[in-house]
Amino acid sequence: MEIRVAAYDDPDAQKLITEVQQEYVVRYDTPVRPEEFAPPNGLFLVGYLDGVPVATGAWRVREADGGALRDGDAEIKRMFVVTAARGRGLARAMLAEIERTALAAGRRRMVLETGTKQPEAIELYRSSGYLEMAGFGYYAGEAESRYYGKSLTG
């Protein structure tokens, strides 16, 4: 898979975001703002197979909030692989690129929120070294939310 940096409002990004949003509508309601993914405050990535956009992933800067978040955190958002391209390791490749680019931007820890309706995501993160952490953000009190973190610096 070829992974390229894209603006959140790039047509290919929007195509995939529309698809993932439909999935989220079924599972959750997750508000974000496009400017959260513009460097240096974040980065949005699109993965292509044979020139066709098939995956997205992004990170945005998060800083200490007096709770679970710390200065230097980056939060993973919009991890998604289209149904037809699943099972090929594309999510794992996208996750590695998200971690690489966040570390290169000076972020020290990746954090994320996912939900119990996404067991495949939970397994991806756990098998990639993410550990459970305290809740944060919009869904911190939700029973179906799960939170994970991973140090990028060792």
PDB file of N, CA and C in Angstrom, residues 7-109:
ATOM      1  N   ALA A   7      -4.790  16.414   2.734  1.00  0.00           N
ATOM      2  CA  ALA A   7      -5.599  17.341   3.525  1.00  0.00           C
ATOM      3  C   ALA A   7      -6.897  16.633   3.901  1.00  0.00           C
ATOM      4  N   TYR A   8      -7.447  17.003   5.006  1.00  0.00           N
ATOM      5  CA  TYR A   8      -8.698  16.386   5.456  1.00  0.00           C
ATOM      6  C   TYR A   8      -9.793  16.561   4.409  1.00  0.00           C
ATOM      7  N   ASP A   9      -9.761  17.682   3.686  1.00  0.00           N
ATOM      8  CA  ASP A   9     -10.791  17.941   2.683  1.00  0.00           C
ATOM      9  C   ASP A   9     -10.400  17.506   1.270  1.00  0.00           C
ATOM     10  N   ASP A  10      -9.304  16.760   1.120  1.00  0.00           N
ATOM     11  CA  ASP A  10      -8.909  16.192  -0.165  1.00  0.00           C
ATOM     12  C   ASP A  10     -10.040  15.280  -0.669  1.00  0.00           C
ATOM     13  N   PRO A  11     -10.342  15.275  -1.980  1.00  0.00           N
ATOM     14  CA  PRO A  11     -11.446  14.449  -2.488  1.00  0.00           C
ATOM     15  C   PRO A  11     -11.330  12.966  -2.130  1.00  0.00           C
ATOM     16  N   ASP A  12     -10.126  12.399  -2.211  1.00  0.00           N
ATOM     17  CA  ASP A  12      -9.969  10.989  -1.842  1.00  0.00           C
ATOM     18  C   ASP A  12     -10.210  10.790  -0.349  1.00  0.00           C
ATOM     19  N   ALA A  13      -9.695  11.708   0.461  1.00  0.00           N
ATOM     20  CA  ALA A  13      -9.924  11.622   1.899  1.00  0.00           C
ATOM     21  C   ALA A  13     -11.419  11.725   2.186  1.00  0.00           C
ATOM     22  N   GLN A  14     -12.082  12.663   1.547  1.00  0.00           N
ATOM     23  CA  GLN A  14     -13.512  12.842   1.781  1.00  0.00           C
ATOM     24  C   GLN A  14     -14.319  11.618   1.377  1.00  0.00           C
ATOM     25  N   LYS A  15     -13.910  10.964   0.281  1.00  0.00           N
ATOM     26  CA  LYS A  15     -14.597   9.738  -0.158  1.00  0.00           C
ATOM     27  C   LYS A  15     -14.545   8.683   0.948  1.00  0.00           C
ATOM     28  N   LEU A  16     -13.353   8.490   1.507  1.00  0.00           N
ATOM     29  CA  LEU A  16     -13.195   7.482   2.555  1.00  0.00           C
ATOM     30  C   LEU A  16     -13.831   7.929   3.868  1.00  0.00           C
ATOM     31  N   ILE A  17     -13.742   9.210   4.168  1.00  0.00           N
ATOM     32  CA  ILE A  17     -14.356   9.728   5.388  1.00  0.00           C
ATOM     33  C   ILE A  17     -15.865   9.520   5.334  1.00  0.00           C
ATOM     34  N   THR A  18     -16.448   9.757   4.169  1.00  0.00           N
ATOM     35  CA  THR A  18     -17.883   9.537   4.009  1.00  0.00           C
ATOM     36  C   THR A  18     -18.237   8.086   4.315  1.00  0.00           C
ATOM     37  N   GLU A  19     -17.397   7.170   3.814  1.00  0.00           N
ATOM     38  CA  GLU A  19     -17.660   5.753   4.061  1.00  0.00           C
ATOM     39  C   GLU A  19     -17.497   5.394   5.537  1.00  0.00           C
ATOM     40  N   VAL A  20     -16.425   5.886   6.154  1.00  0.00           N
ATOM     41  CA  VAL A  20     -16.220   5.572   7.568  1.00  0.00           C
ATOM     42  C   VAL A  20     -17.298   6.244   8.424  1.00  0.00           C
ATOM     43  N   GLN A  21     -17.730   7.420   8.026  1.00  0.00           N
ATOM     44  CA  GLN A  21     -18.785   8.090   8.778  1.00  0.00           C
ATOM     45  C   GLN A  21     -20.069   7.265   8.777  1.00  0.00           C
ATOM     46  N   GLN A  22     -20.348   6.623   7.651  1.00  0.00           N
ATOM     47  CA  GLN A  22     -21.527   5.771   7.597  1.00  0.00           C
ATOM     48  C   GLN A  22     -21.391   4.613   8.586  1.00  0.00           C
ATOM     49  N   GLU A  23     -20.172   4.092   8.688  1.00  0.00           N
ATOM     50  CA  GLU A  23     -19.928   3.026   9.658  1.00  0.00           C
ATOM     51  C   GLU A  23     -20.065   3.560  11.085  1.00  0.00           C
ATOM     52  N   TYR A  24     -19.538   4.771  11.328  1.00  0.00           N
ATOM     53  CA  TYR A  24     -19.634   5.368  12.653  1.00  0.00           C
ATOM     54  C   TYR A  24     -21.073   5.713  13.022  1.00  0.00           C
ATOM     55  N   VAL A  25     -21.873   6.106  12.035  1.00  0.00           N
ATOM     56  CA  VAL A  25     -23.271   6.410  12.309  1.00  0.00           C
ATOM     57  C   VAL A  25     -23.958   5.178  12.878  1.00  0.00           C
ATOM     58  N   VAL A  26     -23.593   4.020  12.332  1.00  0.00           N
ATOM     59  CA  VAL A  26     -24.171   2.778  12.820  1.00  0.00           C
ATOM     60  C   VAL A  26     -23.653   2.470  14.226  1.00  0.00           C
ATOM     61  N   ARG A  27     -22.362   2.773  14.470  1.00  0.00           N
ATOM     62  CA  ARG A  27     -21.740   2.386  15.733  1.00  0.00           C
ATOM     63  C   ARG A  27     -21.712   3.511  16.772  1.00  0.00           C
ATOM     64  N   TYR A  28     -21.392   4.741  16.338  1.00  0.00           N
ATOM     65  CA  TYR A  28     -21.176   5.864  17.256  1.00  0.00           C
ATOM     66  C   TYR A  28     -21.508   7.176  16.565  1.00  0.00           C
ATOM     67  N   ASP A  29     -21.308   8.269  17.301  1.00  0.00           N
ATOM     68  CA  ASP A  29     -21.364   9.622  16.762  1.00  0.00           C
ATOM     69  C   ASP A  29     -20.084  10.297  17.234  1.00  0.00           C
ATOM     70  N   THR A  30     -19.160  10.613  16.328  1.00  0.00           N
ATOM     71  CA  THR A  30     -17.850  11.106  16.737  1.00  0.00           C
ATOM     72  C   THR A  30     -17.508  12.430  16.051  1.00  0.00           C
ATOM     73  N   PRO A  31     -17.665  13.549  16.741  1.00  0.00           N
ATOM     74  CA  PRO A  31     -17.396  14.851  16.147  1.00  0.00           C
ATOM     75  C   PRO A  31     -15.898  15.168  16.065  1.00  0.00           C
ATOM     76  N   VAL A  32     -15.463  15.703  14.928  1.00  0.00           N
ATOM     77  CA  VAL A  32     -14.108  16.228  14.747  1.00  0.00           C
ATOM     78  C   VAL A  32     -14.193  17.453  13.848  1.00  0.00           C
ATOM     79  N   ARG A  33     -13.111  18.247  13.827  1.00  0.00           N
ATOM     80  CA  ARG A  33     -13.027  19.415  12.957  1.00  0.00           C
ATOM     81  C   ARG A  33     -11.843  19.228  12.014  1.00  0.00           C
ATOM     82  N   PRO A  34     -11.990  19.527  10.718  1.00  0.00           N
ATOM     83  CA  PRO A  34     -10.906  19.333   9.751  1.00  0.00           C
ATOM     84  C   PRO A  34      -9.590  19.993  10.146  1.00  0.00           C
ATOM     85  N   GLU A  35      -9.642  21.170  10.736  1.00  0.00           N
ATOM     86  CA  GLU A  35      -8.408  21.884  11.083  1.00  0.00           C
ATOM     87  C   GLU A  35      -7.582  21.156  12.142  1.00  0.00           C
ATOM     88  N   GLU A  36      -8.172  20.215  12.852  1.00  0.00           N
ATOM     89  CA  GLU A  36      -7.416  19.448  13.839  1.00  0.00           C
ATOM     90  C   GLU A  36      -6.349  18.571  13.187  1.00  0.00           C
ATOM     91  N   PHE A  37      -6.475  18.327  11.890  1.00  0.00           N
ATOM     92  CA  PHE A  37      -5.560  17.428  11.194  1.00  0.00           C
ATOM     93  C   PHE A  37      -4.601  18.156  10.257  1.00  0.00           C
ATOM     94  N   ALA A  38      -4.539  19.476  10.368  1.00  0.00           N
ATOM     95  CA  ALA A  38      -3.614  20.260   9.555  1.00  0.00           C
ATOM     96  C   ALA A  38      -2.306  20.428  10.326  1.00  0.00           C
ATOM     97  N   PRO A  39      -1.160  20.113   9.674  1.00  0.00           N
ATOM     98  CA  PRO A  39       0.123  20.302  10.345  1.00  0.00           C
ATOM     99  C   PRO A  39       0.262  21.750  10.822  1.00  0.00           C
ATOM    100  N   PRO A  40       0.884  21.980  11.945  1.00  0.00           N
ATOM    101  CA  PRO A  40       1.618  21.047  12.796  1.00  0.00           C
ATOM    102  C   PRO A  40       0.753  20.395  13.884  1.00  0.00           C
ATOM    103  N   ASN A  41      -0.554  20.653  13.866  1.00  0.00           N
ATOM    104  CA  ASN A  41      -1.426  20.153  14.924  1.00  0.00           C
ATOM    105  C   ASN A  41      -1.978  18.768  14.664  1.00  0.00           C
ATOM    106  N   GLY A  42      -1.631  18.184  13.542  1.00  0.00           N
ATOM    107  CA  GLY A  42      -2.110  16.857  13.212  1.00  0.00           C
ATOM    108  C   GLY A  42      -1.710  16.505  11.795  1.00  0.00           C
ATOM    109  N   LEU A  43      -2.155  15.345  11.352  1.00  0.00           N
ATOM    110  CA  LEU A  43      -1.832  14.881  10.007  1.00  0.00           C
ATOM    111  C   LEU A  43      -2.894  13.883   9.589  1.00  0.00           C
ATOM    112  N   PHE A  44      -3.328  13.993   8.345  1.00  0.00           N
ATOM    113  CA  PHE A  44      -4.312  13.059   7.794  1.00  0.00           C
ATOM    114  C   PHE A  44      -3.634  12.281   6.674  1.00  0.00           C
ATOM    115  N   LEU A  45      -3.801  10.961   6.673  1.00  0.00           N
ATOM    116  CA  LEU A  45      -3.156  10.083   5.699  1.00  0.00           C
ATOM    117  C   LEU A  45      -4.201   9.283   4.937  1.00  0.00           C
ATOM    118  N   VAL A  46      -3.916   9.041   3.661  1.00  0.00           N
ATOM    119  CA  VAL A  46      -4.770   8.211   2.820  1.00  0.00           C
ATOM    120  C   VAL A  46      -3.900   7.115   2.227  1.00  0.00           C
ATOM    121  N   GLY A  47      -4.363   5.866   2.300  1.00  0.00           N
ATOM    122  CA  GLY A  47      -3.652   4.725   1.730  1.00  0.00           C
ATOM    123  C   GLY A  47      -4.295   4.308   0.410  1.00  0.00           C
ATOM    124  N   TYR A  48      -3.457   3.999  -0.575  1.00  0.00           N
ATOM    125  CA  TYR A  48      -3.919   3.645  -1.921  1.00  0.00           C
ATOM    126  C   TYR A  48      -3.427   2.259  -2.308  1.00  0.00           C
ATOM    127  N   LEU A  49      -4.256   1.513  -2.998  1.00  0.00           N
ATOM    128  CA  LEU A  49      -3.872   0.268  -3.658  1.00  0.00           C
ATOM    129  C   LEU A  49      -4.172   0.452  -5.135  1.00  0.00           C
ATOM    130  N   ASP A  50      -3.144   0.342  -5.954  1.00  0.00           N
ATOM    131  CA  ASP A  50      -3.314   0.521  -7.401  1.00  0.00           C
ATOM    132  C   ASP A  50      -4.021   1.826  -7.729  1.00  0.00           C
ATOM    133  N   GLY A  51      -3.661   2.888  -7.012  1.00  0.00           N
ATOM    134  CA  GLY A  51      -4.213   4.208  -7.272  1.00  0.00           C
ATOM    135  C   GLY A  51      -5.592   4.465  -6.706  1.00  0.00           C
ATOM    136  N   VAL A  52      -6.163   3.491  -6.040  1.00  0.00           N
ATOM    137  CA  VAL A  52      -7.514   3.620  -5.479  1.00  0.00           C
ATOM    138  C   VAL A  52      -7.408   3.855  -3.976  1.00  0.00           C
ATOM    139  N   PRO A  53      -8.056   4.905  -3.441  1.00  0.00           N
ATOM    140  CA  PRO A  53      -7.994   5.142  -1.995  1.00  0.00           C
ATOM    141  C   PRO A  53      -8.763   4.058  -1.243  1.00  0.00           C
ATOM    142  N   VAL A  54      -8.067   3.401  -0.308  1.00  0.00           N
ATOM    143  CA  VAL A  54      -8.684   2.284   0.416  1.00  0.00           C
ATOM    144  C   VAL A  54      -8.572   2.386   1.940  1.00  0.00           C
ATOM    145  N   ALA A  55      -7.785   3.329   2.435  1.00  0.00           N
ATOM    146  CA  ALA A  55      -7.575   3.398   3.880  1.00  0.00           C
ATOM    147  C   ALA A  55      -7.307   4.829   4.310  1.00  0.00           C
ATOM    148  N   THR A  56      -7.692   5.130   5.544  1.00  0.00           N
ATOM    149  CA  THR A  56      -7.365   6.424   6.135  1.00  0.00           C
ATOM    150  C   THR A  56      -6.854   6.208   7.548  1.00  0.00           C
ATOM    151  N   GLY A  57      -6.165   7.214   8.020  1.00  0.00           N
ATOM    152  CA  GLY A  57      -5.712   7.267   9.393  1.00  0.00           C
ATOM    153  C   GLY A  57      -5.226   8.674   9.662  1.00  0.00           C
ATOM    154  N   ALA A  58      -5.338   9.107  10.891  1.00  0.00           N
ATOM    155  CA  ALA A  58      -4.941  10.467  11.225  1.00  0.00           C
ATOM    156  C   ALA A  58      -4.502  10.533  12.678  1.00  0.00           C
ATOM    157  N   TRP A  59      -3.818  11.624  12.986  1.00  0.00           N
ATOM    158  CA  TRP A  59      -3.529  11.923  14.384  1.00  0.00           C
ATOM    159  C   TRP A  59      -3.696  13.417  14.582  1.00  0.00           C
ATOM    160  N   ARG A  60      -4.032  13.764  15.825  1.00  0.00           N
ATOM    161  CA  ARG A  60      -4.139  15.166  16.197  1.00  0.00           C
ATOM    162  C   ARG A  60      -3.459  15.368  17.540  1.00  0.00           C
ATOM    163  N   VAL A  61      -2.922  16.549  17.735  1.00  0.00           N
ATOM    164  CA  VAL A  61      -2.231  16.895  18.968  1.00  0.00           C
ATOM    165  C   VAL A  61      -3.212  16.908  20.128  1.00  0.00           C
ATOM    166  N   ARG A  62      -2.792  16.314  21.211  1.00  0.00           N
ATOM    167  CA  ARG A  62      -3.514  16.401  22.484  1.00  0.00           C
ATOM    168  C   ARG A  62      -2.476  16.757  23.548  1.00  0.00           C
ATOM    169  N   GLU A  63      -2.857  17.600  24.462  1.00  0.00           N
ATOM    170  CA  GLU A  63      -1.963  18.001  25.541  1.00  0.00           C
ATOM    171  C   GLU A  63      -2.607  17.667  26.875  1.00  0.00           C
ATOM    172  N   ALA A  64      -1.841  17.847  27.940  1.00  0.00           N
ATOM    173  CA  ALA A  64      -2.317  17.521  29.285  1.00  0.00           C
ATOM    174  C   ALA A  64      -3.660  18.185  29.553  1.00  0.00           C
ATOM    175  N   ASP A  65      -4.565  17.408  30.149  1.00  0.00           N
ATOM    176  CA  ASP A  65      -5.910  17.896  30.438  1.00  0.00           C
ATOM    177  C   ASP A  65      -6.245  17.791  31.923  1.00  0.00           C
ATOM    178  N   GLY A  66      -5.227  17.537  32.733  1.00  0.00           N
ATOM    179  CA  GLY A  66      -5.468  17.356  34.154  1.00  0.00           C
ATOM    180  C   GLY A  66      -5.962  15.962  34.494  1.00  0.00           C
ATOM    181  N   GLY A  67      -6.050  15.108  33.487  1.00  0.00           N
ATOM    182  CA  GLY A  67      -6.507  13.736  33.683  1.00  0.00           C
ATOM    183  C   GLY A  67      -5.569  12.771  32.999  1.00  0.00           C
ATOM    184  N   ALA A  68      -6.098  12.007  32.067  1.00  0.00           N
ATOM    185  CA  ALA A  68      -5.329  10.950  31.413  1.00  0.00           C
ATOM    186  C   ALA A  68      -4.346  11.454  30.361  1.00  0.00           C
ATOM    187  N   LEU A  69      -4.632  12.608  29.768  1.00  0.00           N
ATOM    188  CA  LEU A  69      -3.772  13.109  28.695  1.00  0.00           C
ATOM    189  C   LEU A  69      -2.564  13.838  29.248  1.00  0.00           C
ATOM    190  N   ARG A  70      -1.443  13.731  28.499  1.00  0.00           N
ATOM    191  CA  ARG A  70      -0.188  14.376  28.885  1.00  0.00           C
ATOM    192  C   ARG A  70       0.299  15.263  27.752  1.00  0.00           C
ATOM    193  N   ASP A  71       1.121  16.250  28.096  1.00  0.00           N
ATOM    194  CA  ASP A  71       1.779  17.027  27.055  1.00  0.00           C
ATOM    195  C   ASP A  71       2.585  16.071  26.182  1.00  0.00           C
ATOM    196  N   GLY A  72       2.527  16.272  24.883  1.00  0.00           N
ATOM    197  CA  GLY A  72       3.253  15.417  23.959  1.00  0.00           C
ATOM    198  C   GLY A  72       2.427  14.283  23.380  1.00  0.00           C
ATOM    199  N   ASP A  73       1.155  14.177  23.778  1.00  0.00           N
ATOM    200  CA  ASP A  73       0.299  13.122  23.241  1.00  0.00           C
ATOM    201  C   ASP A  73      -0.193  13.466  21.837  1.00  0.00           C
ATOM    202  N   ALA A  74      -0.457  12.422  21.079  1.00  0.00           N
ATOM    203  CA  ALA A  74      -1.140  12.520  19.789  1.00  0.00           C
ATOM    204  C   ALA A  74      -2.255  11.489  19.821  1.00  0.00           C
ATOM    205  N   GLU A  75      -3.425  11.890  19.380  1.00  0.00           N
ATOM    206  CA  GLU A  75      -4.573  10.990  19.389  1.00  0.00           C
ATOM    207  C   GLU A  75      -4.843  10.450  17.994  1.00  0.00           C
ATOM    208  N   ILE A  76      -4.981   9.151  17.891  1.00  0.00           N
ATOM    209  CA  ILE A  76      -5.321   8.499  16.625  1.00  0.00           C
ATOM    210  C   ILE A  76      -6.804   8.711  16.350  1.00  0.00           C
ATOM    211  N   LYS A  77      -7.094   9.080  15.099  1.00  0.00           N
ATOM    212  CA  LYS A  77      -8.476   9.263  14.668  1.00  0.00           C
ATOM    213  C   LYS A  77      -8.632   8.705  13.258  1.00  0.00           C
ATOM    214  N   ARG A  78      -9.835   8.371  12.918  1.00  0.00           N
ATOM    215  CA  ARG A  78     -10.249   8.012  11.562  1.00  0.00           C
ATOM    216  C   ARG A  78      -9.472   6.871  10.920  1.00  0.00           C
ATOM    217  N   MET A  79      -9.092   5.891  11.751  1.00  0.00           N
ATOM    218  CA  MET A  79      -8.491   4.666  11.208  1.00  0.00           C
ATOM    219  C   MET A  79      -9.599   3.895  10.497  1.00  0.00           C
ATOM    220  N   PHE A  80      -9.381   3.582   9.219  1.00  0.00           N
ATOM    221  CA  PHE A  80     -10.428   2.914   8.451  1.00  0.00           C
ATOM    222  C   PHE A  80      -9.828   2.254   7.222  1.00  0.00           C
ATOM    223  N   VAL A  81     -10.300   1.055   6.923  1.00  0.00           N
ATOM    224  CA  VAL A  81      -9.966   0.343   5.686  1.00  0.00           C
ATOM    225  C   VAL A  81     -11.294  -0.084   5.061  1.00  0.00           C
ATOM    226  N   VAL A  82     -11.450   0.191   3.756  1.00  0.00           N
ATOM    227  CA  VAL A  82     -12.698  -0.193   3.092  1.00  0.00           C
ATOM    228  C   VAL A  82     -12.873  -1.703   3.197  1.00  0.00           C
ATOM    229  N   THR A  83     -14.110  -2.132   3.226  1.00  0.00           N
ATOM    230  CA  THR A  83     -14.446  -3.538   3.432  1.00  0.00           C
ATOM    231  C   THR A  83     -13.715  -4.461   2.461  1.00  0.00           C
ATOM    232  N   ALA A  84     -13.667  -4.096   1.187  1.00  0.00           N
ATOM    233  CA  ALA A  84     -13.061  -4.958   0.166  1.00  0.00           C
ATOM    234  C   ALA A  84     -11.557  -5.134   0.335  1.00  0.00           C
ATOM    235  N   ALA A  85     -10.905  -4.246   1.083  1.00  0.00           N
ATOM    236  CA  ALA A  85      -9.450  -4.315   1.236  1.00  0.00           C
ATOM    237  C   ALA A  85      -9.022  -4.830   2.611  1.00  0.00           C
ATOM    238  N   ARG A  86      -9.944  -5.238   3.429  1.00  0.00           N
ATOM    239  CA  ARG A  86      -9.602  -5.707   4.775  1.00  0.00           C
ATOM    240  C   ARG A  86      -8.926  -7.076   4.731  1.00  0.00           C
ATOM    241  N   GLY A  87      -8.179  -7.372   5.786  1.00  0.00           N
ATOM    242  CA  GLY A  87      -7.509  -8.658   5.907  1.00  0.00           C
ATOM    243  C   GLY A  87      -6.170  -8.717   5.201  1.00  0.00           C
ATOM    244  N   ARG A  88      -5.638  -7.594   4.785  1.00  0.00           N
ATOM    245  CA  ARG A  88      -4.356  -7.537   4.057  1.00  0.00           C
ATOM    246  C   ARG A  88      -3.249  -6.847   4.855  1.00  0.00           C
ATOM    247  N   GLY A  89      -3.516  -6.490   6.098  1.00  0.00           N
ATOM    248  CA  GLY A  89      -2.506  -5.810   6.909  1.00  0.00           C
ATOM    249  C   GLY A  89      -2.426  -4.311   6.668  1.00  0.00           C
ATOM    250  N   LEU A  90      -3.402  -3.745   5.974  1.00  0.00           N
ATOM    251  CA  LEU A  90      -3.371  -2.322   5.657  1.00  0.00           C
ATOM    252  C   LEU A  90      -3.570  -1.459   6.896  1.00  0.00           C
ATOM    253  N   ALA A  91      -4.425  -1.876   7.808  1.00  0.00           N
ATOM    254  CA  ALA A  91      -4.626  -1.110   9.041  1.00  0.00           C
ATOM    255  C   ALA A  91      -3.333  -1.075   9.853  1.00  0.00           C
ATOM    256  N   ARG A  92      -2.639  -2.195   9.918  1.00  0.00           N
ATOM    257  CA  ARG A  92      -1.373  -2.250  10.658  1.00  0.00           C
ATOM    258  C   ARG A  92      -0.329  -1.338   9.997  1.00  0.00           C
ATOM    259  N   ALA A  93      -0.290  -1.326   8.660  1.00  0.00           N
ATOM    260  CA  ALA A  93       0.640  -0.440   7.943  1.00  0.00           C
ATOM    261  C   ALA A  93       0.297   1.023   8.197  1.00  0.00           C
ATOM    262  N   MET A  94      -0.988   1.336   8.179  1.00  0.00           N
ATOM    263  CA  MET A  94      -1.416   2.716   8.438  1.00  0.00           C
ATOM    264  C   MET A  94      -1.076   3.113   9.865  1.00  0.00           C
ATOM    265  N   LEU A  95      -1.309   2.229  10.813  1.00  0.00           N
ATOM    266  CA  LEU A  95      -0.990   2.513  12.206  1.00  0.00           C
ATOM    267  C   LEU A  95       0.501   2.800  12.372  1.00  0.00           C
ATOM    268  N   ALA A  96       1.339   2.018  11.727  1.00  0.00           N
ATOM    269  CA  ALA A  96       2.787   2.241  11.804  1.00  0.00           C
ATOM    270  C   ALA A  96       3.161   3.607  11.243  1.00  0.00           C
ATOM    271  N   GLU A  97       2.520   4.018  10.170  1.00  0.00           N
ATOM    272  CA  GLU A  97       2.823   5.326   9.576  1.00  0.00           C
ATOM    273  C   GLU A  97       2.303   6.460  10.460  1.00  0.00           C
ATOM    274  N   ILE A  98       1.172   6.275  11.072  1.00  0.00           N
ATOM    275  CA  ILE A  98       0.661   7.275  12.013  1.00  0.00           C
ATOM    276  C   ILE A  98       1.654   7.458  13.157  1.00  0.00           C
ATOM    277  N   GLU A  99       2.115   6.354  13.717  1.00  0.00           N
ATOM    278  CA  GLU A  99       3.083   6.429  14.809  1.00  0.00           C
ATOM    279  C   GLU A  99       4.378   7.092  14.348  1.00  0.00           C
ATOM    280  N   ARG A 100       4.870   6.718  13.170  1.00  0.00           N
ATOM    281  CA  ARG A 100       6.127   7.279  12.651  1.00  0.00           C
ATOM    282  C   ARG A 100       6.024   8.785  12.460  1.00  0.00           C
ATOM    283  N   THR A 101       4.940   9.241  11.841  1.00  0.00           N
ATOM    284  CA  THR A 101       4.803  10.670  11.557  1.00  0.00           C
ATOM    285  C   THR A 101       4.555  11.481  12.828  1.00  0.00           C
ATOM    286  N   ALA A 102       3.832  10.921  13.774  1.00  0.00           N
ATOM    287  CA  ALA A 102       3.611  11.624  15.045  1.00  0.00           C
ATOM    288  C   ALA A 102       4.923  11.768  15.811  1.00  0.00           C
ATOM    289  N   LEU A 103       5.715  10.708  15.845  1.00  0.00           N
ATOM    290  CA  LEU A 103       7.014  10.775  16.509  1.00  0.00           C
ATOM    291  C   LEU A 103       7.914  11.803  15.823  1.00  0.00           C
ATOM    292  N   ALA A 104       7.919  11.811  14.498  1.00  0.00           N
ATOM    293  CA  ALA A 104       8.728  12.778  13.741  1.00  0.00           C
ATOM    294  C   ALA A 104       8.287  14.213  14.021  1.00  0.00           C
ATOM    295  N   ALA A 105       7.023  14.398  14.372  1.00  0.00           N
ATOM    296  CA  ALA A 105       6.495  15.723  14.694  1.00  0.00           C
ATOM    297  C   ALA A 105       6.702  16.084  16.167  1.00  0.00           C
ATOM    298  N   GLY A 106       7.391  15.233  16.919  1.00  0.00           N
ATOM    299  CA  GLY A 106       7.703  15.534  18.307  1.00  0.00           C
ATOM    300  C   GLY A 106       6.717  14.988  19.322  1.00  0.00           C
ATOM    301  N   ARG A 107       5.761  14.207  18.897  1.00  0.00           N
ATOM    302  CA  ARG A 107       4.810  13.591  19.819  1.00  0.00           C
ATOM    303  C   ARG A 107       5.483  12.408  20.512  1.00  0.00           C
ATOM    304  N   ARG A 108       5.170  12.198  21.759  1.00  0.00           N
ATOM    305  CA  ARG A 108       5.847  11.158  22.542  1.00  0.00           C
ATOM    306  C   ARG A 108       4.979   9.949  22.865  1.00  0.00           C
ATOM    307  N   ARG A 109       3.661  10.118  22.774  1.00  0.00           N
ATOM    308  CA  ARG A 109       2.767   9.009  23.103  1.00  0.00           C
ATOM    309  C   ARG A 109       1.541   9.080  22.204  1.00  0.00           C
TER     310      ARG A 109
END
